[in-house]
XYZ file of C-alpha atoms in Angstrom:
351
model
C 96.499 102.511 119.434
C 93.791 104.252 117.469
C 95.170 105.761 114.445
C 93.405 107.217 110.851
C 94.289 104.439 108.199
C 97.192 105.555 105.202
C 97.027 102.588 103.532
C 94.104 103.007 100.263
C 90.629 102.405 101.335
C 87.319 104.493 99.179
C 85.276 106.780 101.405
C 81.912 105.544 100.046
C 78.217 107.301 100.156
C 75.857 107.221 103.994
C 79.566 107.368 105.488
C 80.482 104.009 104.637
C 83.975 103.214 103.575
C 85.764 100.386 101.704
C 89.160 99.193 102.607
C 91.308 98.691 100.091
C 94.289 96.760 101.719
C 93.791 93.421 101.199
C 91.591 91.563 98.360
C 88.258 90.962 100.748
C 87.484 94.943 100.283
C 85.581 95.066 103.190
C 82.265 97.581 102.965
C 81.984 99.040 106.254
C 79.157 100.851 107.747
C 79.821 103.830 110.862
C 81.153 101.334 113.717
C 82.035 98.007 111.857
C 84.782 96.514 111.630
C 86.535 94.616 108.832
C 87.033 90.396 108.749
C 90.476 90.840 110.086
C 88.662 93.134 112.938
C 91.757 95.522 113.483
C 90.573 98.083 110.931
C 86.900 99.964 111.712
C 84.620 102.537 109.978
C 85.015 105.732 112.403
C 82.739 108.498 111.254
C 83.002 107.731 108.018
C 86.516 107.539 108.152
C 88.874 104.253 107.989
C 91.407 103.620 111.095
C 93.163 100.691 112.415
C 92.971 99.670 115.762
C 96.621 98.179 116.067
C 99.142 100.987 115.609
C 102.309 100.619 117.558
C 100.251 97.995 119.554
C 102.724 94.632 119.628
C 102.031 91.672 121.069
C 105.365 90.003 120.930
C 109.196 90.835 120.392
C 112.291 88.220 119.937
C 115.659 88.605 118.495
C 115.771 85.390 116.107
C 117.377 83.711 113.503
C 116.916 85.039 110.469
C 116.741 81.325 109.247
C 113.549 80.876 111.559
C 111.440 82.932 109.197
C 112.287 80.805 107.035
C 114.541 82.846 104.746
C 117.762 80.675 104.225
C 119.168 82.853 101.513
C 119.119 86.298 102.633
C 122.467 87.291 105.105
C 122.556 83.951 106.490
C 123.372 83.387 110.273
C 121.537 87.013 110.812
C 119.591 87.969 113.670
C 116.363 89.491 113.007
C 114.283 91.364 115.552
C 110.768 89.964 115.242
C 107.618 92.042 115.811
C 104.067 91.166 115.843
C 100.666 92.097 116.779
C 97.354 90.492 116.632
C 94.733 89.875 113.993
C 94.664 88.589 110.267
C 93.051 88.528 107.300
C 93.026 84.674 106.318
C 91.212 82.284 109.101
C 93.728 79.297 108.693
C 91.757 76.484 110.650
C 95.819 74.872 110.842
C 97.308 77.947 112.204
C 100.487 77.694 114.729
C 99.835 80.922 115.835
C 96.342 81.184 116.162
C 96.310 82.901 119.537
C 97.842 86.146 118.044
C 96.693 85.541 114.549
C 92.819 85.025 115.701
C 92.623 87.440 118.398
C 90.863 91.070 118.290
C 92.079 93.890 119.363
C 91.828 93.975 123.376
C 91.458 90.489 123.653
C 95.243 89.504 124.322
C 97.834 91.993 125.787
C 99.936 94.397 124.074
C 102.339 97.255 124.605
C 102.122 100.298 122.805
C 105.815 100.952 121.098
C 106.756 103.481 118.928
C 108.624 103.197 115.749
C 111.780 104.944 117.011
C 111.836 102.608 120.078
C 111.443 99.428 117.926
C 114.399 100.644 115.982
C 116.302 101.743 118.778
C 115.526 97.971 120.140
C 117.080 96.221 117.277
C 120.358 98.098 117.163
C 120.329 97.540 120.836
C 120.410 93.853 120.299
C 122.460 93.872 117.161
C 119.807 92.630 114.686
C 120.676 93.483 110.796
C 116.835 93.341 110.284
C 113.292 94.089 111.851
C 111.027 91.375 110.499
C 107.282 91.301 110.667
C 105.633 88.304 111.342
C 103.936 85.821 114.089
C 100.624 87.375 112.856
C 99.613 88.984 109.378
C 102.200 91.971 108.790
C 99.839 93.538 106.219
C 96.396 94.430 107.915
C 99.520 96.052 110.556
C 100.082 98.261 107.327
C 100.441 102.037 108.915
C 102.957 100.234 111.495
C 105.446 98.342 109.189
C 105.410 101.316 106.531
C 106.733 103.615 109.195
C 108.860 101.358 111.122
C 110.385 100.341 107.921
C 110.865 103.950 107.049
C 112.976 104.478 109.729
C 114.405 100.808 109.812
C 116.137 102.221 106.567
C 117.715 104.973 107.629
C 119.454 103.568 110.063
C 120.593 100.699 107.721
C 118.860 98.070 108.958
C 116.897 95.795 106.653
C 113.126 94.418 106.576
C 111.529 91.372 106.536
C 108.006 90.399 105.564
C 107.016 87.164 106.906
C 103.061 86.535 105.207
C 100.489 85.077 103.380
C 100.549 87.808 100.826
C 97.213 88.707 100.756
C 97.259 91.774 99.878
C 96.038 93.813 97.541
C 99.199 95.491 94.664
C 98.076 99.043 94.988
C 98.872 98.544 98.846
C 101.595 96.215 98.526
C 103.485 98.659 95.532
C 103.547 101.433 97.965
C 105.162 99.245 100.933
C 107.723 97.710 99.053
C 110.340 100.498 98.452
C 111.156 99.680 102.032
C 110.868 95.836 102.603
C 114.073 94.348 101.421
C 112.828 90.639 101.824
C 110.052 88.374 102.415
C 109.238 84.671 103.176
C 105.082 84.452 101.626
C 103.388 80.917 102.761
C 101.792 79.725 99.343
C 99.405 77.367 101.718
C 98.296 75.130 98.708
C 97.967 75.470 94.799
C 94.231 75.419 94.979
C 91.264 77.527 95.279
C 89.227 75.552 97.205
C 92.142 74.934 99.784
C 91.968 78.201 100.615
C 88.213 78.368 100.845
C 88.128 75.568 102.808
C 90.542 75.685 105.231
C 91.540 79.960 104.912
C 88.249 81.757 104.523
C 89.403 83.127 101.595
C 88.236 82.991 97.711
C 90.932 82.437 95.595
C 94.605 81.913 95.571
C 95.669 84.533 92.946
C 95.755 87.828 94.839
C 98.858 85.586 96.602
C 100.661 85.085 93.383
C 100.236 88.382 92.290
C 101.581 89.972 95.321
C 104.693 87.271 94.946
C 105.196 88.039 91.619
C 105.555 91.771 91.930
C 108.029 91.289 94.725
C 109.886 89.831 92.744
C 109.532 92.709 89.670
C 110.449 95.192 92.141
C 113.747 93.636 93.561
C 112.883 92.092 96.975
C 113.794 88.753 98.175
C 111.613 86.016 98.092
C 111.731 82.757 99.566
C 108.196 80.634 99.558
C 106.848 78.292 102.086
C 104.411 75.832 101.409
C 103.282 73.739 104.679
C 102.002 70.086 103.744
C 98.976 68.356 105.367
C 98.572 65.407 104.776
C 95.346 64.736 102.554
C 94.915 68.349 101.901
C 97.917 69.352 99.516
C 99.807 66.948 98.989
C 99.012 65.842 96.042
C 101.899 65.548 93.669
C 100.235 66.835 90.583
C 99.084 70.012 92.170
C 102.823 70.428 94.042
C 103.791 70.023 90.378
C 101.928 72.840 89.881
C 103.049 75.045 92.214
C 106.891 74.491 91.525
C 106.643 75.138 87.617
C 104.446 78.126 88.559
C 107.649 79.712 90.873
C 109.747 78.824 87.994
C 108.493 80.450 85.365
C 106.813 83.511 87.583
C 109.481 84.235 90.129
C 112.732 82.389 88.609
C 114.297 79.027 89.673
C 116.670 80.778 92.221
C 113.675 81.263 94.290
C 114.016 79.416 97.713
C 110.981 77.110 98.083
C 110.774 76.044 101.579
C 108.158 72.348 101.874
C 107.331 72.399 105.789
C 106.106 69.589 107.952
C 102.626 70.182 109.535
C 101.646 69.291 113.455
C 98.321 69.582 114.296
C 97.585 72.656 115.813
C 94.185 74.921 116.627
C 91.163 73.128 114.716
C 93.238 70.348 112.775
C 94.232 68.422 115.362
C 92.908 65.175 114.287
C 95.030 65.736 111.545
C 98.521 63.471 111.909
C 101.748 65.220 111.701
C 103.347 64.897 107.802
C 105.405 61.979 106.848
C 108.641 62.890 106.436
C 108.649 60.938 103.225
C 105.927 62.962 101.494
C 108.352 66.108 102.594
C 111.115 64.687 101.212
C 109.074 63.517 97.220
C 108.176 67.304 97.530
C 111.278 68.137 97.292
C 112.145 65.952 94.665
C 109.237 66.758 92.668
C 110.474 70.259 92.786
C 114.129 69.540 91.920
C 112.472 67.626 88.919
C 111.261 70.919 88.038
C 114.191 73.191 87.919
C 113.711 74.683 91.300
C 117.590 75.285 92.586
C 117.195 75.560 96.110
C 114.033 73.282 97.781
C 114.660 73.292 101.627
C 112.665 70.539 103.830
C 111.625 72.759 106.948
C 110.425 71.367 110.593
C 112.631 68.085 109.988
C 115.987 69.093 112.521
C 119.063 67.583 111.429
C 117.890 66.686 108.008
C 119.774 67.122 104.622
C 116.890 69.211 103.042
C 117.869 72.056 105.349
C 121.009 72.394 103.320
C 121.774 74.324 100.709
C 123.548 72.635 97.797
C 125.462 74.119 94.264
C 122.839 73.651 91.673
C 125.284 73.337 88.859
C 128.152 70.879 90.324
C 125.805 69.322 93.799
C 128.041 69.859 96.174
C 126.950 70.567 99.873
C 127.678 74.592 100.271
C 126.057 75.656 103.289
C 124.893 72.930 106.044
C 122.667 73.285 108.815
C 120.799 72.286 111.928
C 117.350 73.950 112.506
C 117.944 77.406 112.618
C 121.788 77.344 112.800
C 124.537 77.659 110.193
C 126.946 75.205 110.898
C 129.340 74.430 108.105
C 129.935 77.296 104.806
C 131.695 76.390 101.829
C 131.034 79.721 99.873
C 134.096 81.787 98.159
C 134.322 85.223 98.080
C 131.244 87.218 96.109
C 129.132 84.453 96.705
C 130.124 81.763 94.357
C 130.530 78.144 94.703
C 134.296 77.273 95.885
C 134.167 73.899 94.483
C 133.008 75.231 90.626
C 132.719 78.642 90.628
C 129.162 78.712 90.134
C 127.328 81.838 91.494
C 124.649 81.001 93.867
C 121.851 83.140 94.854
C 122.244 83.718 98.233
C 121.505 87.613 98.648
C 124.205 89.282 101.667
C 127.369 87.727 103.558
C 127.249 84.781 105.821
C 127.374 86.826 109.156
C 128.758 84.643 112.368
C 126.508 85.218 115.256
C 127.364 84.673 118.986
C 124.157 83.011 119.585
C 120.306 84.161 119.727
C 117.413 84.687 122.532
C 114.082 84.018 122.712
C 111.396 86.628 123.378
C 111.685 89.570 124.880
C 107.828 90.354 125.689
């Protein structure tokens, strides 16, 4: 659906106008559209081409997202559409992620029906994700809006590219997000993104974090790209001293997918001195992600080390958490955000 853009963009002289959403600042002539090509110069005016349009809905795990610390064993109802503003040559969903508007199909859904969908299926949040939540902007701001009302929570699952005035005004009703930090490097993510420099994507994490949502951070590891143990040094003393050391970082395997196929799938070793690398660091909770069955997915007491909350994949299978939170074997408080919530089990998608 057709719809005049809310989120900031500068009407500019000859009817051009520049969007203002995410850090590229497109400059759009009448008829163009932007590099994530959901958002076009209409008479001078800005509008995205992707209201209410979804390409996708599936109740999941909240844990899928990843977020492992926010109301764990949660179902979240999961939204998406198409488009995004990063061109990720590794992408695992490419097909939705580097579509256009048209190309793939979509049903239009309003805000009040995705709502009414969640409670329908019991969900205690909406999350947005698949493709790039933020150039869905007009979408997620009024979903959310309602989404809040109605008590349900909302979940931002992105690369954070985004620029703060857009992302301050959003985040008074986003209650958590999972941001994939793809590499500690500018020329990582000019490489392999399309995109000039990392630090809009700290930024944006960083004033989550000032404004009270939940953060977890993913970082996916290819093998002879980032994973480097200096610059995943790097990264873990940056979310340390930026976002706190109770901030979940998530180190996921890579398997070659869209135009880095002839790259191999990560050792699970280089996963695993990720994760010690960021322990070394100070970093409480490091979780090893697309490894099933492995101890990495757990979540352990920083202070006294003793397993807390165990899992396989996406499921919470063992909880050793007292009341309020805290550690039962030392008391220690642990930053898990929400109560464990038992669920009956979880579909895949709906459309």
């Amino acid at each position: 659906m057709i719809k005049e853009a809310t989120a900031p963009y500068t009407k500019l002289p000859d009817n051009r106008v520049r969007c203002d959403l995410c850090p590229r600042h497109c400059v759009l002539e009448i008829n163009k559209v932007g590099a994530c090509r959901t958002r076009k110069n209409i008479d001078g005016k800005l509008y995205t081409l992707i209201y209410g349009s979804v390409s996708a809905m599936a109740v999941d795990p909240i844990e899928k997202k990843p977020l492992f610390n926010f109301y764990p064993g949660s179902l979240a109802f999961s939204i998406s559409s198409v488009g995004c503003n990063l061109f990720c040559k590794f992408c695992q969903n490419w097909h939705l992620s580097q579509s256009s508007p048209g190309q793939i199909k979509t049903e239009e859904i309003s805000p009040e029906k995705i709502v009414e969908l969640a409670k329908r299926y019991k969900c205690e949040s909406i999350a947005y994700t698949y493709n790039e939540p933020i150039i869905w902007w007009e979408y997620v701001f009024d979903v959310s809006k309602i989404a809040h009302k109605e008590g349900i929570f909302n979940v931002l699952v992105t690369n954070g590219y985004i620029t703060l005035e857009a992302l301050e005004e959003l985040l008074p009703h986003i209650d958590a997000a999972n941001v994939d930090v793809k590499a500690f490097k500018d020329s990582f993510y000019q490489e392999l993104c399309g995109a000039p420099s990392l630090k809009p994507v700290l930024e944006a994490c960083e004033m989550m974090k000032e404004k009270g949502v939940h953060v977890e951070i993913t970082n996916l590891i290819i093998p002879g790209y980032n994973d480097d143990a200096d610059e995943i040094r790097s990264l873990c003393k940056w979310l340390v001293e930026s976002l706190g050391p109770d901030t979940p970082l998530h180190f996921s395997r890579f398997y070659p997918y869209y135009k880095m196929t002839y790259v191999s799938p990560t050792q699970v070793s280089t996963i695993e001195k990720a994760r010690k690398i960021a322990l070394e660091e100070g970093v409480y909770y490091v979780y090893i992600g697309n490894v099933p069955g492995h101890d990495g997915e757990n979540t352990y007491c920083p202070n006294c080390g003793k397993l807390l909350v165990r899992r396989f994949g996406f499921d919470v299978v063992e909880w050793n958490l007292a009341e309020g939170n805290k550690c039962k074997y030392c008391g220690e408080k642990i930053a898990i955000k929400g109560k464990f919530v038992k669920r009956g089990g979880w579909m895949s998608f709906i459309i």
